[in-house]
Short mmCIF file of C-alpha atoms and ligand atoms in Angstrom, two decimals:
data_model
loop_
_atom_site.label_atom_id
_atom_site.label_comp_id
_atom_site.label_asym_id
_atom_site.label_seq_id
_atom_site.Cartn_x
_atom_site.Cartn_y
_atom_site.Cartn_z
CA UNK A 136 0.00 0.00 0.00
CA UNK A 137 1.36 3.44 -1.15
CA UNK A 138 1.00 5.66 2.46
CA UNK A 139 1.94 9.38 1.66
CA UNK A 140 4.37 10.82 3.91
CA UNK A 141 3.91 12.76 6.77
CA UNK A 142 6.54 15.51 8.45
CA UNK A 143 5.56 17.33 11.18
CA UNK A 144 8.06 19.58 13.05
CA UNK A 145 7.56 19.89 16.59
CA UNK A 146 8.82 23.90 17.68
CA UNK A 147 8.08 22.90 21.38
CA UNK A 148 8.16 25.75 23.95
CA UNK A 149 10.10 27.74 21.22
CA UNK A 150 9.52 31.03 19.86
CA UNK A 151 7.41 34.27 20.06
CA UNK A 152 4.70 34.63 17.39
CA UNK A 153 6.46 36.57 15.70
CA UNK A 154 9.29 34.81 15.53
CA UNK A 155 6.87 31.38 14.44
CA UNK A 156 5.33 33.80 11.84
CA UNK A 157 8.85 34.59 10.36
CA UNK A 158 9.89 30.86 10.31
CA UNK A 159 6.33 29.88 9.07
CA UNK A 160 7.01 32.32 6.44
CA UNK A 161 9.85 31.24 4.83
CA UNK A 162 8.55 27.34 4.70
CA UNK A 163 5.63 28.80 3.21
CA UNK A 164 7.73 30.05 0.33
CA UNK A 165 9.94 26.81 -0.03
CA UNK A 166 7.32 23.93 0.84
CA UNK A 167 4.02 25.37 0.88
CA UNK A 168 3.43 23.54 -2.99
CA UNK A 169 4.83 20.52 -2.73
CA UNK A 170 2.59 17.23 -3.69
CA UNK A 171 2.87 13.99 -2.61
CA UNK A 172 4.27 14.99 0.95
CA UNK A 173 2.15 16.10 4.11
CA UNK A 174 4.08 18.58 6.01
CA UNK A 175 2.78 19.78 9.63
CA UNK A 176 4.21 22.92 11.76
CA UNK A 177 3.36 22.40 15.41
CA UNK A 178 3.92 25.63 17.12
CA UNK A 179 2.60 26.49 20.42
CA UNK A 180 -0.75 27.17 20.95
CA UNK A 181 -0.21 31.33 21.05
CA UNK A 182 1.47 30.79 17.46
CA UNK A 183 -0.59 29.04 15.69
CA UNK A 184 -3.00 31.78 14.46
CA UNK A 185 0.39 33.63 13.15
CA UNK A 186 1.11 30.71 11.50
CA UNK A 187 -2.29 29.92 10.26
CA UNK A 188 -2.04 32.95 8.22
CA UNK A 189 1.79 32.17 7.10
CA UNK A 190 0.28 28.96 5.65
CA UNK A 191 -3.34 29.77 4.56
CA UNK A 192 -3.59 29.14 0.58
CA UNK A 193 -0.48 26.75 0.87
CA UNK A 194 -0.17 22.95 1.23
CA UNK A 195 0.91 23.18 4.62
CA UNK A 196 -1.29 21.99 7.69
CA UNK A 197 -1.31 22.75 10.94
CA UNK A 198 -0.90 20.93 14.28
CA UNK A 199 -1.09 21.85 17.62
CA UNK A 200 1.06 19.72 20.85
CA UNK A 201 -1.38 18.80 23.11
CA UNK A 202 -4.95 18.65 24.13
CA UNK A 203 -7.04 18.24 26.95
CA UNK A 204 -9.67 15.64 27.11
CA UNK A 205 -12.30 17.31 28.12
CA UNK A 206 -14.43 19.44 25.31
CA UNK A 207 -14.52 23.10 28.33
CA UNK A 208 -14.80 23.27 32.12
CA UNK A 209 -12.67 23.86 35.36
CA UNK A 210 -9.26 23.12 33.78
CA UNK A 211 -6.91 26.48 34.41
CA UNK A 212 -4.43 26.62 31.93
CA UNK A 213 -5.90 24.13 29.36
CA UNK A 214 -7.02 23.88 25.80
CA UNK A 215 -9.54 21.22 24.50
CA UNK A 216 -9.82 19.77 21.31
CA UNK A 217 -13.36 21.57 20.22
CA UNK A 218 -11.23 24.98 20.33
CA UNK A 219 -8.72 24.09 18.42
CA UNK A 220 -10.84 22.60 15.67
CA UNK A 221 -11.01 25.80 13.55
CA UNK A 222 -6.87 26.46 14.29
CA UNK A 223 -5.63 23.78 13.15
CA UNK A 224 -5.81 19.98 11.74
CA UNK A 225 -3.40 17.84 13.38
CA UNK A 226 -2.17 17.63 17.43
CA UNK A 227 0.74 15.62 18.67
CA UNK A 228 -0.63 13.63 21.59
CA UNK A 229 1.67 11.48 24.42
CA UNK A 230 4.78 13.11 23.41
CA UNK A 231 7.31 11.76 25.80
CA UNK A 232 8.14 15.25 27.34
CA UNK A 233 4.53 15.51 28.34
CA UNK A 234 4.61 12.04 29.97
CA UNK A 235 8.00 12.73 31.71
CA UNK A 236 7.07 16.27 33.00
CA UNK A 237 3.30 16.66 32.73
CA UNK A 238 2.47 12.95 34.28
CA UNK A 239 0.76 11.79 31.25
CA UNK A 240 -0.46 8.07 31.43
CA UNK A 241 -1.32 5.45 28.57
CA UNK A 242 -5.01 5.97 30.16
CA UNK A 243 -4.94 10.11 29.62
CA UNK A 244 -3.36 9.39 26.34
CA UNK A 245 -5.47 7.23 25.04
CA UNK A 246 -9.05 9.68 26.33
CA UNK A 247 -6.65 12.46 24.30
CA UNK A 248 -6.78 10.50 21.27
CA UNK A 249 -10.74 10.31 21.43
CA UNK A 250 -11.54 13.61 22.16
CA UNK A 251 -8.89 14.82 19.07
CA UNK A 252 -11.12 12.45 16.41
CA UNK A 253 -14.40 13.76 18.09
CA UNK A 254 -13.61 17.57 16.63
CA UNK A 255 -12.01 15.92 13.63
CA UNK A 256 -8.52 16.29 14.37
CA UNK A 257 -5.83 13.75 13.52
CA UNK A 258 -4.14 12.83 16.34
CA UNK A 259 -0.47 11.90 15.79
CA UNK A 260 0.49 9.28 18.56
CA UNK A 261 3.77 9.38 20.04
CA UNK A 262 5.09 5.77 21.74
CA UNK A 263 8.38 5.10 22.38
CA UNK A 264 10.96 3.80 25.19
CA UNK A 265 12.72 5.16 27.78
CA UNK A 266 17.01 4.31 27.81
CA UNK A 267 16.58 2.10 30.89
CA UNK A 268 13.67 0.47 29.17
CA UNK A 269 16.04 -0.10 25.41
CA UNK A 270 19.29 -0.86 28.04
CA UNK A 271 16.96 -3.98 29.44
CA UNK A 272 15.90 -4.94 25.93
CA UNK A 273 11.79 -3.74 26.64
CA UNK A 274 11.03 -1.90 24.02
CA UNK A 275 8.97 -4.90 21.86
CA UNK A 276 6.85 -4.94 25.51
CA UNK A 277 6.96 -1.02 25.99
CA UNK A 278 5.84 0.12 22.94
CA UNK A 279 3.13 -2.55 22.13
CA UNK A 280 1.86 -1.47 25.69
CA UNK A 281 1.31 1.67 24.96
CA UNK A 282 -0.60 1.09 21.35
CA UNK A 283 -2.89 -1.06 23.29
CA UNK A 284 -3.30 1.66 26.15
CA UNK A 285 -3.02 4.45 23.11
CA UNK A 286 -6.10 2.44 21.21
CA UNK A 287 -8.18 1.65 23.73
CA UNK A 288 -11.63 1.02 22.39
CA UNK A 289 -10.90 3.25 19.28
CA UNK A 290 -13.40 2.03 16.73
CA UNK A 291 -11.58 0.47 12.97
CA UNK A 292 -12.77 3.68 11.59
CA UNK A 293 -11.15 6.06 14.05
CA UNK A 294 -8.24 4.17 14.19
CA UNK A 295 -7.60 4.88 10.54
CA UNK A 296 -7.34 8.49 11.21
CA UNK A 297 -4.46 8.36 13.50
CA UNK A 298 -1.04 8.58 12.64
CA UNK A 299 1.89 6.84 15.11
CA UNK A 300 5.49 8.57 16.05
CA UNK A 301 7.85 6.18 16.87
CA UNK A 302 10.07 8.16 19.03
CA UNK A 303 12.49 5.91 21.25
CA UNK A 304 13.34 8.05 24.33
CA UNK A 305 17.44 8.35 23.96
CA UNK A 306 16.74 9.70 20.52
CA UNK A 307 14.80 12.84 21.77
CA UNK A 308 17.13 15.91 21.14
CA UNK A 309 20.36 13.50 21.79
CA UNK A 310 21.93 13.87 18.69
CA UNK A 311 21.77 9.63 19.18
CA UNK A 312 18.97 8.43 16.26
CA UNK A 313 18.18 5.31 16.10
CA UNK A 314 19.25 3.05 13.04
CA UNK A 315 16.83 3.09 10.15
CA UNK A 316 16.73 -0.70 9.98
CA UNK A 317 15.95 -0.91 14.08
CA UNK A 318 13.71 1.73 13.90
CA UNK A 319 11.72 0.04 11.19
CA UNK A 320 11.75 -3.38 12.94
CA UNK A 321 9.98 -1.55 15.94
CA UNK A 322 7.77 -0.16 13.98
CA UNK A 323 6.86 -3.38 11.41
CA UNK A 324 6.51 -6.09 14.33
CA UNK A 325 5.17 -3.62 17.18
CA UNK A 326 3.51 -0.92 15.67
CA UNK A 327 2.15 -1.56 12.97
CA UNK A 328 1.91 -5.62 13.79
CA UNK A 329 -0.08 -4.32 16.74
CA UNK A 330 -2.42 -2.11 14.47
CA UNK A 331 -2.80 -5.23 12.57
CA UNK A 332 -3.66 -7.71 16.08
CA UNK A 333 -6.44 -5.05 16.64
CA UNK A 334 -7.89 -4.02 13.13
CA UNK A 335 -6.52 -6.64 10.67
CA UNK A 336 -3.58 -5.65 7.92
CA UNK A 337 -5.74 -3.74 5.72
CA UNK A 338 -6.16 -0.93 8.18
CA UNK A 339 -2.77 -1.03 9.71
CA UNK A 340 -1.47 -1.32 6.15
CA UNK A 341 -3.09 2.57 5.95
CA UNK A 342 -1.82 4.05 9.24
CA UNK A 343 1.13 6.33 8.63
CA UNK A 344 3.90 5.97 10.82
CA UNK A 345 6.60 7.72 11.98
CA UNK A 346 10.14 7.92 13.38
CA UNK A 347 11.05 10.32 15.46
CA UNK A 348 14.45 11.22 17.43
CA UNK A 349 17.59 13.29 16.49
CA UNK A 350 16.18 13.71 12.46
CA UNK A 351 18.39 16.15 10.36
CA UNK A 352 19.18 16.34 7.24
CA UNK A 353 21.88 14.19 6.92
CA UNK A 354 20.06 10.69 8.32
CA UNK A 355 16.18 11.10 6.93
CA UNK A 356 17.11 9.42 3.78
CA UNK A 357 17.94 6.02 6.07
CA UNK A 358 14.91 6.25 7.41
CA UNK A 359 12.69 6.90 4.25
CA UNK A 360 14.41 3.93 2.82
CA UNK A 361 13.30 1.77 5.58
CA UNK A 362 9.30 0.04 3.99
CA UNK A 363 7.24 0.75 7.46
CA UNK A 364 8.64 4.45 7.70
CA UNK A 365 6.03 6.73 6.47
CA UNK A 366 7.82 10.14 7.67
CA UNK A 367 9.52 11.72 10.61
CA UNK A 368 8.07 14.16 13.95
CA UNK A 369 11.28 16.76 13.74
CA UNK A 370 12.26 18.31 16.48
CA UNK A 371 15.51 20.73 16.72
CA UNK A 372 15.89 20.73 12.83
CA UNK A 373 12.32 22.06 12.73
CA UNK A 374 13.40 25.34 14.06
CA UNK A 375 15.78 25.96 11.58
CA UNK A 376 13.95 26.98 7.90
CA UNK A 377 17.53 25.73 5.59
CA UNK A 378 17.16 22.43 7.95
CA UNK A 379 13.48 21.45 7.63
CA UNK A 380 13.82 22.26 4.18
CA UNK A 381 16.21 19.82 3.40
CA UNK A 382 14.55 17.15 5.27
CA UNK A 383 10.97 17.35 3.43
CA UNK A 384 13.03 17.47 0.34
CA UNK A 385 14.47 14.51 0.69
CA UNK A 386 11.48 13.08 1.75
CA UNK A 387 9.86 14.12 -1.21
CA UNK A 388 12.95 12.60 -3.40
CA UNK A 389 12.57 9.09 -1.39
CA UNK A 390 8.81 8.23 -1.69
CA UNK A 391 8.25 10.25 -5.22
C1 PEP B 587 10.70 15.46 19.22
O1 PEP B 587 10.70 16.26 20.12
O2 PEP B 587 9.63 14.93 18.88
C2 PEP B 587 11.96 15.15 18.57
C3 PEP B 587 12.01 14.09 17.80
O3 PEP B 587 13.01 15.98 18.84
P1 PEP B 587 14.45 15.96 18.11
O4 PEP B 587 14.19 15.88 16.62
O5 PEP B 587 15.08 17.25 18.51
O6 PEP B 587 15.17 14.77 18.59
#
């Protein structure tokens, strides 16, 4: 099955916006045309109307980096998925950072997931392993744990609206990636084998999926060569225009 490939770039806590708007600016110019490749920006929430309007009339969708469960109510500080609906298209969801500092669980992950496909946002799934956890050899057990926590009675036909990121722990913002060839073996026999134990191998055949973890421009071709890659969730070499650039580029070369 022919999956079209999906880069997001995560910005993280980074940047005013008008500094997002500048940055969103320039990919607009270089990428916001290009066919045959799905590219996300994921600024924080206070940017994404800047970059809304960098990107409006392009090809170029927009995601935000987390959501809270519930559609409004009592929850200081938080966004829901219902207000976001008209900002954007896409929001990252269990992104290891948020389960390391913000106490996110499998359980809050997976009532994220449902309230992103209620409002019709594509929810892009982030599993992946801790060092300890790829040190003691757990990261078959790990990651197929949290799929089944991440898909917890997600119906076949919101299941195909998700897309995974594979983003093994010691590859966040270490400069360490992982190897295309293990990266895709996580992904082909726990991923999307696991999509495939829950929905059958025509759905999980459809489910984009991700690597994620120390991505530049340099190592994505490794990883688009690799059959169960569908893309990459950038995160440092998102912030730099010349850098993300590059990356969709040759993303676009590999699966074109
Ligand atoms: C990320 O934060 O999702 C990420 C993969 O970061 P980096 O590319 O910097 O490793």
């Amino acid at each position: 099955m022919k999956r079209t490939p999906v880069i997001a770039g995560n910005w993280k806590m980074n940047k005013t916006p008008a500094e997002a708007a500048d940055l969103a600016v320039a990919l607009a110019r270089s990428l916001g045309g290009l066919t045959g490749v799905e590219v996300v920006l994921c600024p924080p929430f206070v940017s994404l109307p800047a970059v809304g309007a960098a990107v409006k009339s392009t090809r170029i969708a927009l995601g935000a980096q987390n959501i809270h469960w519930e559609k409004s109510g009592a929850f200081t500080g938080e966004v829901s998925a219902p207000m976001l609906a008209g900002l954007c298209s896409h929001v990252i969801i269990g992104h290891s950072e948020r389960r390391q500092y913000f106490g996110e669980t499998d359980a809050s992950v997976n009532k994220k997931v449902k309230a992103a496909l209620a409002s019709g946002l594509t929810p892009i799934i982030c599993v992946g392993e801790l060092p300890a956890e790829y040190e003691a050899e757990q990261t078959g057990v790990v990651v197929s744990w949290q799929m089944r926590g991440a898909y917890a009675d997600l119906a076949a036909e919101e299941a195909a609206r998700t897309v995974v990121a594979y983003e093994p722990v010691w590859a966040i913002g270490t400069g360490k990636a992982a190897t295309g060839a293990g990266a895709n073996a996580v992904i082909g026999l726990h991923i999307r084998g696991m999509l495939a134990d829950l929905y059958g191998s025509a759905l999980a055949d459809g489910v984009r999926i991700q690597y994620g973890g120390s991505v530049t421009p340099a190592n994505i071709a490794e990883f688009m060569s690799q059959p169960d890659i569908d893309g990459a969730l950038v995160g440092g070499a998102s912030l730099k225009a010349p850098d993300f650039e590059a990356i969709v580029q040759a993303v676009f070369k590999a699966k074109s």
